mmCIF file of C-alpha atoms in Angstrom:
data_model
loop_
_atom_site.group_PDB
_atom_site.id
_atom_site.type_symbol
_atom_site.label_atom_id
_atom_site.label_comp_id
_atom_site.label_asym_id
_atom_site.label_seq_id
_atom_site.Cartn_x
_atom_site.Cartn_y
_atom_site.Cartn_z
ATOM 1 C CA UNK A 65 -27.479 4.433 5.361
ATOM 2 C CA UNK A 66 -26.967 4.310 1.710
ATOM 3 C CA UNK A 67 -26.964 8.204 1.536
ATOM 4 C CA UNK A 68 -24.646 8.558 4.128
ATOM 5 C CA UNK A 69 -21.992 5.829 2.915
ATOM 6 C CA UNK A 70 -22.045 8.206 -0.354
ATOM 7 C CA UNK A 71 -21.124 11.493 1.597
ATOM 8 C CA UNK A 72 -18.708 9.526 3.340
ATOM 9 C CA UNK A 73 -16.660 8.309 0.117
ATOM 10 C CA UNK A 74 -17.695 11.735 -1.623
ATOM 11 C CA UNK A 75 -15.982 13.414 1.288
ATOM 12 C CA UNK A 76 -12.656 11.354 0.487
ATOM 13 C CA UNK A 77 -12.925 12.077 -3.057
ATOM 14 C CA UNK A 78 -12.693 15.937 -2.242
ATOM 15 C CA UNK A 79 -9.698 15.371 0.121
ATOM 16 C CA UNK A 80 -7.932 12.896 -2.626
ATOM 17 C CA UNK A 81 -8.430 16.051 -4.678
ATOM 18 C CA UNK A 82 -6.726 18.698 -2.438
ATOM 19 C CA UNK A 83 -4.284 16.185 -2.158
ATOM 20 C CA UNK A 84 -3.489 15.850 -5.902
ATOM 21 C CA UNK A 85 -3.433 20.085 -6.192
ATOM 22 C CA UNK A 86 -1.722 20.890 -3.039
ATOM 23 C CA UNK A 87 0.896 18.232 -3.453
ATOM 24 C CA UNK A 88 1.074 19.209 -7.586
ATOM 25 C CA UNK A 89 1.832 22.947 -6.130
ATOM 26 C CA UNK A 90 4.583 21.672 -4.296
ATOM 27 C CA UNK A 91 6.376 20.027 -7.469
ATOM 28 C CA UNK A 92 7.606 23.869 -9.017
ATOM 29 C CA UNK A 93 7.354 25.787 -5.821
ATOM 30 C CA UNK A 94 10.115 23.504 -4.427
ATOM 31 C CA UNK A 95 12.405 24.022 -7.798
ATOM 32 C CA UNK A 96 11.970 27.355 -6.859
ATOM 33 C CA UNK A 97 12.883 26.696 -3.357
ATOM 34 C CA UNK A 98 15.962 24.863 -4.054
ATOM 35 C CA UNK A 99 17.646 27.844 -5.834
ATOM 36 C CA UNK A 100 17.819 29.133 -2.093
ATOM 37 C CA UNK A 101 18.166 26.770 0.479
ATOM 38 C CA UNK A 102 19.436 23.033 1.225
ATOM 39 C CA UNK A 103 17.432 20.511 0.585
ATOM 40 C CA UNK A 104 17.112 18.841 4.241
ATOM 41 C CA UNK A 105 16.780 22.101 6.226
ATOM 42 C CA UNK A 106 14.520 23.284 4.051
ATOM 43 C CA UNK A 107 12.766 19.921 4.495
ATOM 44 C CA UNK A 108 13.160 20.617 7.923
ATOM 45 C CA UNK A 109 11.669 24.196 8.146
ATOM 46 C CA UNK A 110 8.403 22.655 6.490
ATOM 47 C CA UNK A 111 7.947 19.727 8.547
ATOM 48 C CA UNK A 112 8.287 22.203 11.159
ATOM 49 C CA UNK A 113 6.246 24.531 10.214
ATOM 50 C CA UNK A 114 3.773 21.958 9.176
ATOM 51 C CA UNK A 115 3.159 20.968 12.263
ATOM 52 C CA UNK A 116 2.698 24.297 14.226
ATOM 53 C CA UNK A 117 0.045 24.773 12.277
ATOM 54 C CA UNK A 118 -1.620 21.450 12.720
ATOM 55 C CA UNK A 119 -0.885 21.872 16.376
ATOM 56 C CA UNK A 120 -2.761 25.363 15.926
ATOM 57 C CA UNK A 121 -5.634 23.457 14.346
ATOM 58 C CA UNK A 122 -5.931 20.758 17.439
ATOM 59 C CA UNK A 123 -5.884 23.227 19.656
ATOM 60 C CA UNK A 124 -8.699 25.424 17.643
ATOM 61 C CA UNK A 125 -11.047 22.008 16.723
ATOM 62 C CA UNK A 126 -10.306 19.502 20.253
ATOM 63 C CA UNK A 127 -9.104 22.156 22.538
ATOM 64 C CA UNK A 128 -5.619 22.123 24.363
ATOM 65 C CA UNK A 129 -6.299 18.846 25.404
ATOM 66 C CA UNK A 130 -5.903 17.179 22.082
ATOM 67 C CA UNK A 131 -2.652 18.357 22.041
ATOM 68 C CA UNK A 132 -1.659 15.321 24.122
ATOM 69 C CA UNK A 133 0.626 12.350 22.824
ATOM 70 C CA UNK A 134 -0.954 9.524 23.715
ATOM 71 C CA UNK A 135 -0.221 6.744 21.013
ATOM 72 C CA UNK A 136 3.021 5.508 23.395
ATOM 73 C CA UNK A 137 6.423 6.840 22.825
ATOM 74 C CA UNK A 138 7.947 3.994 20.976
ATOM 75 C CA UNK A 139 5.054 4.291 19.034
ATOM 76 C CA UNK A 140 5.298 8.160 18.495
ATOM 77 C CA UNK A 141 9.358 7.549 18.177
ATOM 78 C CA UNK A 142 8.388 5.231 14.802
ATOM 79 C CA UNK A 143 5.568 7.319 13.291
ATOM 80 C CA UNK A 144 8.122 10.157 13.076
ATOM 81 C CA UNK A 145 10.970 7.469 11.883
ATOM 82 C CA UNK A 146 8.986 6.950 8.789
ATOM 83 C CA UNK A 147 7.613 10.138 7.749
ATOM 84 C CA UNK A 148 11.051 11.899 8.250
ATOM 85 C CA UNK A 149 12.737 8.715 6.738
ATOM 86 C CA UNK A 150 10.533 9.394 3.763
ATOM 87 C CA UNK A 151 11.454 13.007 3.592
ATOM 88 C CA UNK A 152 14.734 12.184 3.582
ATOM 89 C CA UNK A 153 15.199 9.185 1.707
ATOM 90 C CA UNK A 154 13.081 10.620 -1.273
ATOM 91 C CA UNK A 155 14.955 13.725 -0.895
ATOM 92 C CA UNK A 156 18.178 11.946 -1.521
ATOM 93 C CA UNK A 157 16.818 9.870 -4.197
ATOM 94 C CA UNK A 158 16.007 12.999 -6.280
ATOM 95 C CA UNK A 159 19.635 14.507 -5.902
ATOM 96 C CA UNK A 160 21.296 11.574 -7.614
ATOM 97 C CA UNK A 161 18.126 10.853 -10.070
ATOM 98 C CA UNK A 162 18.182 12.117 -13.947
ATOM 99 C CA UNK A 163 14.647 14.300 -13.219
ATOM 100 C CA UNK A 164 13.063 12.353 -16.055
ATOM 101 C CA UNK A 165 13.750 8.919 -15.250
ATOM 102 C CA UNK A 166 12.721 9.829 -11.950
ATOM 103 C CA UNK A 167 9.490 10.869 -12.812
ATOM 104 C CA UNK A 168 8.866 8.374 -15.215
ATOM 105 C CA UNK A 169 9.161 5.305 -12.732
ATOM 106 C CA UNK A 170 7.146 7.787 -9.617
ATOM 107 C CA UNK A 171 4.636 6.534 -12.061
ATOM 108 C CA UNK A 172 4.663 2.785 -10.386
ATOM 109 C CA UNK A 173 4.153 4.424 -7.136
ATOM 110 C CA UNK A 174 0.678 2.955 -6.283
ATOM 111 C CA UNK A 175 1.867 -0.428 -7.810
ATOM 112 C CA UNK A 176 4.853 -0.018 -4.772
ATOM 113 C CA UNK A 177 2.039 0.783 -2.177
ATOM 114 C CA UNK A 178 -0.620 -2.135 -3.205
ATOM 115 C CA UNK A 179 2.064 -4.585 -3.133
ATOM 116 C CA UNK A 180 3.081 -3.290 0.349
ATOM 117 C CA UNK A 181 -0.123 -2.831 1.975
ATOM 118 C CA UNK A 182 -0.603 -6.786 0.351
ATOM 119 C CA UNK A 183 2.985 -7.959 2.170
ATOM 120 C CA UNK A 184 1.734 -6.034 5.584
ATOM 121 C CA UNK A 185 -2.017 -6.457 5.975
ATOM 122 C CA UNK A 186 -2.715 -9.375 3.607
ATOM 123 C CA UNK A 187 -5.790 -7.913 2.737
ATOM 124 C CA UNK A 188 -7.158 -8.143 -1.073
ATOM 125 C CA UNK A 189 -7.682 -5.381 -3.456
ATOM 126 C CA UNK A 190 -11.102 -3.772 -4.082
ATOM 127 C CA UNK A 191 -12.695 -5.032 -6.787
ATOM 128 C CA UNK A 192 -11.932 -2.813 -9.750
ATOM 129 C CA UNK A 193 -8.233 -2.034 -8.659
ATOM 130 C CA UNK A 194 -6.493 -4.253 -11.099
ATOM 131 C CA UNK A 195 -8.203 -1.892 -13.865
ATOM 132 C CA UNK A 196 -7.735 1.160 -11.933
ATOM 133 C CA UNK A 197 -4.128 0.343 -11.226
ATOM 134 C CA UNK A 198 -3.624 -0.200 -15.276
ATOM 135 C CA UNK A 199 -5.674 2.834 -16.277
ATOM 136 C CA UNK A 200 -3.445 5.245 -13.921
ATOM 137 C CA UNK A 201 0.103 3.276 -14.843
ATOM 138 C CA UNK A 202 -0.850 4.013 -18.510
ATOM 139 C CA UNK A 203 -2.238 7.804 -17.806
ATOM 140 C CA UNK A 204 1.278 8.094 -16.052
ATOM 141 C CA UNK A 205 3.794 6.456 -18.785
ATOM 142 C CA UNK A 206 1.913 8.567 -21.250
ATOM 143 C CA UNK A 207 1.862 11.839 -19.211
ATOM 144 C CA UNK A 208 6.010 11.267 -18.980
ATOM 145 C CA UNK A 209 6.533 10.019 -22.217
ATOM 146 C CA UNK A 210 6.486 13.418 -23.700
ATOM 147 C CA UNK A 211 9.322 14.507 -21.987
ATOM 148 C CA UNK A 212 11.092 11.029 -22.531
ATOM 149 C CA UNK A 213 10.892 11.415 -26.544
ATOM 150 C CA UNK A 214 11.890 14.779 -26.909
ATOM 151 C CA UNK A 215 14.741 14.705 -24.116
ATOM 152 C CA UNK A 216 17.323 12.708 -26.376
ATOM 153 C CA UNK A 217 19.175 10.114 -24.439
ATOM 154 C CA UNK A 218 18.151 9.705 -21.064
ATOM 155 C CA UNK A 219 20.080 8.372 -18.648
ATOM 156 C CA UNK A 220 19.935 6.619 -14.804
ATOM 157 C CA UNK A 221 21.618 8.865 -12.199
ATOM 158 C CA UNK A 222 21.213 5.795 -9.473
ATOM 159 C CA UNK A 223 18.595 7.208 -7.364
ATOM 160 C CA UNK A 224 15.693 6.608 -9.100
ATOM 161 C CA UNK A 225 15.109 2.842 -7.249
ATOM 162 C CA UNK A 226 15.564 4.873 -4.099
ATOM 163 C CA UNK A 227 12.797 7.235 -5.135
ATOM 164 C CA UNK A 228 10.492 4.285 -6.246
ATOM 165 C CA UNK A 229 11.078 2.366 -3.079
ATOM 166 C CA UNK A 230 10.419 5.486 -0.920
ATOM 167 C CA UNK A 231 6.884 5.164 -1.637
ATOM 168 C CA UNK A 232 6.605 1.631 0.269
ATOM 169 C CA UNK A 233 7.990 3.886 3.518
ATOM 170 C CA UNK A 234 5.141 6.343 2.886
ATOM 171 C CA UNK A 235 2.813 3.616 2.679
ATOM 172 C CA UNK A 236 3.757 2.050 5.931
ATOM 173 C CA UNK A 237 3.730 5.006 7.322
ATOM 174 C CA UNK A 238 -0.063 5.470 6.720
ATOM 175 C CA UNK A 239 -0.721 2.176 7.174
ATOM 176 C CA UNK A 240 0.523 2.803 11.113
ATOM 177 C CA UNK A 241 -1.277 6.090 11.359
ATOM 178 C CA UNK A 242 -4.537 4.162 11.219
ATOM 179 C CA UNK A 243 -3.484 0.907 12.930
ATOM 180 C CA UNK A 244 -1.421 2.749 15.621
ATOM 181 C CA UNK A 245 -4.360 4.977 17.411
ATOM 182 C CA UNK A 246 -7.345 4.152 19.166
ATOM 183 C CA UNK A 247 -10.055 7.252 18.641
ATOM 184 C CA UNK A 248 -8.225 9.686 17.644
ATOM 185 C CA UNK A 249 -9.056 12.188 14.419
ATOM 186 C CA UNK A 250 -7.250 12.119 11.689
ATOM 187 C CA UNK A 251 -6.318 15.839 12.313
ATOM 188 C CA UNK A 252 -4.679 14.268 15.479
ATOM 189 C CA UNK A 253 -2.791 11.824 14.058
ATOM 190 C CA UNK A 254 -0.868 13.881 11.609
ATOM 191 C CA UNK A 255 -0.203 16.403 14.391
ATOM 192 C CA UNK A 256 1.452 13.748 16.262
ATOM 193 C CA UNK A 257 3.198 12.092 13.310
ATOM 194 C CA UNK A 258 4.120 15.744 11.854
ATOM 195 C CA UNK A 259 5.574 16.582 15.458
ATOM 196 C CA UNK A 260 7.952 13.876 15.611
ATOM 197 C CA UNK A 261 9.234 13.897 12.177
ATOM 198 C CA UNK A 262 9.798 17.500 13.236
ATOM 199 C CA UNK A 263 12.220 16.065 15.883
ATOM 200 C CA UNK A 264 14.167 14.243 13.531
ATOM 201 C CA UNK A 265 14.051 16.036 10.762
ATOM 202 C CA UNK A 266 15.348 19.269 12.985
ATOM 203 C CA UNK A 267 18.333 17.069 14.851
ATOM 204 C CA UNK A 268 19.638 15.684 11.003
ATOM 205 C CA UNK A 269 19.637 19.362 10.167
ATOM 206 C CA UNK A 270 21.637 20.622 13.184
ATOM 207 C CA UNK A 271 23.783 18.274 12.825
ATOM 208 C CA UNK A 272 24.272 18.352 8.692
ATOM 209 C CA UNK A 273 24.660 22.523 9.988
ATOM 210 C CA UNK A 274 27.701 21.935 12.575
ATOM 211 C CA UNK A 275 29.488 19.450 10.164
ATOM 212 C CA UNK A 276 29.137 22.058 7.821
ATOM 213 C CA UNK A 277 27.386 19.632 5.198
ATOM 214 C CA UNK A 278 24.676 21.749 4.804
ATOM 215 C CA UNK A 279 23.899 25.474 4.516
ATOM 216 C CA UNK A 280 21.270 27.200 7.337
ATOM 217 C CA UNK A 281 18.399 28.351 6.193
ATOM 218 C CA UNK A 282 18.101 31.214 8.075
ATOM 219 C CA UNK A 283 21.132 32.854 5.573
ATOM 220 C CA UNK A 284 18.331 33.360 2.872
ATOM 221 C CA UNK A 285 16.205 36.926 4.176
ATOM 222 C CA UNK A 286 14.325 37.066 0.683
ATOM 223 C CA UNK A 287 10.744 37.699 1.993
ATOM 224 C CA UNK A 288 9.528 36.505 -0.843
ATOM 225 C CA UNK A 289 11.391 33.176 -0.731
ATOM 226 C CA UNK A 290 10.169 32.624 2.850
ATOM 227 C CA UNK A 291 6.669 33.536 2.108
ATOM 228 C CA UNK A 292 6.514 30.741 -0.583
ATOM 229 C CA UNK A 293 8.311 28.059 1.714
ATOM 230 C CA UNK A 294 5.782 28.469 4.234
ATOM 231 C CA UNK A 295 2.767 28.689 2.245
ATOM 232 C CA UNK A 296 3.877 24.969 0.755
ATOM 233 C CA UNK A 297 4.641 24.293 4.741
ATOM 234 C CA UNK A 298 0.957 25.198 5.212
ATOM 235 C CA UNK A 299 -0.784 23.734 1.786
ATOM 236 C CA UNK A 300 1.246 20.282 0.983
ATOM 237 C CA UNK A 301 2.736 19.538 4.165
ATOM 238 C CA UNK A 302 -0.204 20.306 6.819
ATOM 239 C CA UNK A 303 -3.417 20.390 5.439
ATOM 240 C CA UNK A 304 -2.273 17.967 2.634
ATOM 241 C CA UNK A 305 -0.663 15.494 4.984
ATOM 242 C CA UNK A 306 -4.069 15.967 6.954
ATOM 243 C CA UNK A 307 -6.464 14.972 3.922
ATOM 244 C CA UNK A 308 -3.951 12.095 2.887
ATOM 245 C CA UNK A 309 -4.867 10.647 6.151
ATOM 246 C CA UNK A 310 -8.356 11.211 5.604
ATOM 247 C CA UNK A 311 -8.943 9.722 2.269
ATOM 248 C CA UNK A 312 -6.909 6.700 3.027
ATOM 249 C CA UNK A 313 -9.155 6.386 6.015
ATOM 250 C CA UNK A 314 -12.167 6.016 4.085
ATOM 251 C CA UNK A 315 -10.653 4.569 1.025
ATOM 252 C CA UNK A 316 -7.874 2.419 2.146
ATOM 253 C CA UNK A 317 -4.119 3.325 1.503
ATOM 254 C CA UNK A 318 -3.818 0.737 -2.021
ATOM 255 C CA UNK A 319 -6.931 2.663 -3.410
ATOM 256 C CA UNK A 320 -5.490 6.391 -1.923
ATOM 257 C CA UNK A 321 -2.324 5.708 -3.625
ATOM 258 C CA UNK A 322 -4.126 5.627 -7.130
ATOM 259 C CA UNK A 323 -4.861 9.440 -6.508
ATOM 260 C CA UNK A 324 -1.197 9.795 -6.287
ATOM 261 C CA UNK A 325 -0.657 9.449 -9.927
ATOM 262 C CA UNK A 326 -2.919 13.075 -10.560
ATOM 263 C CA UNK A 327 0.096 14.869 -8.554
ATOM 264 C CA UNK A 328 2.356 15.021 -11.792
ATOM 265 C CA UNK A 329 -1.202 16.241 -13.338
ATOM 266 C CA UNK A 330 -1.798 19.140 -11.517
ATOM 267 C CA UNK A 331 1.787 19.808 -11.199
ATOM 268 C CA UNK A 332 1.975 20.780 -15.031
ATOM 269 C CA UNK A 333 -1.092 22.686 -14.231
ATOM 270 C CA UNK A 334 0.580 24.628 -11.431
ATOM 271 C CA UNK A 335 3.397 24.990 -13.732
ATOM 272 C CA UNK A 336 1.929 27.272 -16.069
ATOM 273 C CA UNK A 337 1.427 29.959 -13.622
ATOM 274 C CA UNK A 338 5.582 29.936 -13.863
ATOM 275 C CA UNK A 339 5.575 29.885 -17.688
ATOM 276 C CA UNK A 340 5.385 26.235 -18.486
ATOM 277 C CA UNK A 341 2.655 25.394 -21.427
ATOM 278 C CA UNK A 342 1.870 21.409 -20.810
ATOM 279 C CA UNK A 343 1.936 19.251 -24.217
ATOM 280 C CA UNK A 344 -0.619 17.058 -25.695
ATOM 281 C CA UNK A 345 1.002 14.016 -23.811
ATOM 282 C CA UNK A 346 0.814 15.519 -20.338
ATOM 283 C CA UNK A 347 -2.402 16.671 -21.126
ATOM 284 C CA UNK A 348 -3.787 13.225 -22.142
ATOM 285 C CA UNK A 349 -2.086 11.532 -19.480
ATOM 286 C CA UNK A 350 -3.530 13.490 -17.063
ATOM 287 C CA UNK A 351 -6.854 12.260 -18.250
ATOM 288 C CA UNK A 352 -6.622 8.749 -18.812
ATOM 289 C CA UNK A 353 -4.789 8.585 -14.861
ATOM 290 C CA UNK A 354 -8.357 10.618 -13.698
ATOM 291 C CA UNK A 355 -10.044 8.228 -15.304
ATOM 292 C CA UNK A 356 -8.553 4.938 -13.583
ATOM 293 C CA UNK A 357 -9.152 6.859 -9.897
ATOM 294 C CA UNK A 358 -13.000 7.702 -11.386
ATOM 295 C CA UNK A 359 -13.513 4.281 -12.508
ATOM 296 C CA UNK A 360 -12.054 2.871 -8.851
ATOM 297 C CA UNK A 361 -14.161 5.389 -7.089
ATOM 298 C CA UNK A 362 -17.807 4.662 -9.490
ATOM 299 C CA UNK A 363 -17.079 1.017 -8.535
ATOM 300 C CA UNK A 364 -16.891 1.632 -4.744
ATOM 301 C CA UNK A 365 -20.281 4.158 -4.910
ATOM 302 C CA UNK A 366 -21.991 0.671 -6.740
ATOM 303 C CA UNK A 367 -21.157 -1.482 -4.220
ATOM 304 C CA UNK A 368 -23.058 0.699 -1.946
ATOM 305 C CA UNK A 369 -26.015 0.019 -3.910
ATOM 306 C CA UNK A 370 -25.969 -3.643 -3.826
#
């Protein structure tokens, strides 16, 4: 029982990981990205595409019958609601955000999700995610502060409460994906969450499109462009909406949300491949935020013990 408990949290630990690199990959590929398209079609384009794919995956892993929406529609309605509401609100949040101040307070992101997973469940922490929680809000003020003392003055653009706040959205959003289904996989319930924030996400677009808001993406032809939109469709907003769902499964969304803070991490990482050499502060803040997630994850493989 004991052995198997392990493989279970080990097996969360790997998809926390693919999280933290797929989701890091998506950080620079999207500044790339955003030299050619809009920032909610292109949103929309990988939500869609996202969720072809999963819908490929259901069909491949539960047959043609999984494909079925059977979590209600008000409930499928609201499951889209908040995942597109994230896309969108975060989205926003960024535009009228200094980038550094809004990376710097991203870093309270898992404090945002404990204290709404507290305000909707009631249920306490683990033991070990006070010091966790500290170890990864430190790993992320140091990872920024780089940045912050060599960028001069820095300044609020307005957006970056939005872009805190957006990460209490997320959270109830996978709170629901758990609570809302009955049996269903986890590969199933980010189809069907990925398929209606494809909905709305699609309709804002159309619309932005014929008020002339917004630019279509089908203007850019780049193959090159395309082919690195979609492979981020495929990476960060499938498979790495997929393993979100997994690990906070087995780990609970408070204690999932600590892996959160390893994004900006392997972001830098990714970031070399585009000619960006991370600094000593990025580099040790990386480390000290692995090692709050480690120290949350060795306490949860003791209790198993006990």
């Amino acid at each position: 029982m004991i052995a198997r408990e392990n493989r279970h949290l080990l097996g969360a630990f790997a998809a926390m990981i693919f999280v933290g690199v797929s989701w890091g990959a998506n950080v620079p590929v999207s500044k790339v990205m955003l030299e050619h398209f809009d920032l909610i079609p292109m949103s929309a384009i990988r939500t869609a595409s996202g969720a072809v794919i999963l819908a490929l995956l259901v069909a491949m892993v539960e047959g043609v019958r999984g494909l079925r929406i059977d979590v209600g529609l008000r409930r499928f309605i609201l499951l889209g609601l908040m995942m597109a509401g994230f896309f969108t609100i975060y989205t926003l949040g960024i535009q009228f955000s200094n980038p550094i101040s809004a990376a710097a307070v991203q870093v309270a992101g898992p404090l945002v999700a404990a204290v709404t997973v507290r305000m909707v469940t009631g249920a306490r922490f683990a033991p070990g995610f006070a010091a966790a929680l500290g170890l990864t809000l430190l790993g992320g003020a140091i990872l920024v502060s780089g940045s912050l003392l060599g960028s001069g003055s820095v300044t609020l653009g307005g957006g970056e409460i939005v872009v805190l706040l957006s990460n209490a959205l997320w959270t109830l959003y996978s709170l629901k994906a758990q609570a809302w289904f009955d049996r269903a996989s986890q590969l199933h319930r980010t189809y069907v969450a990925s398929l209606s924030a494809m909905s709305w996400m699609v309709a804002l677009s159309l619309v932005l499109i014929a008020l002339g808001w917004t630019q279509s993406p089908f203007t850019v032809t780049d193959p090159w462009v395309w082919t690195q939109l979609l492979a981020v469709a495929v990476f960060a907003s499938a498979l790495g909406g997929y393993f979100w769902n997994v690990g906070a499964s087995r780990l609970g969304v408070a204690v999932a949300s600590l892996w959160v803070n390893l994004v900006p991490f392997f972001a830098i990482l990714w970031s070399m491949a585009y000619g960006f050499m991370p600094n000593a502060y990025q580099i040790v803040g990386g480390l000290v935020a692995l090692s709050g997630v480690v120290y949350m994850q060795w306490r949860k493989l003791q209790t198993t013990h006990r």
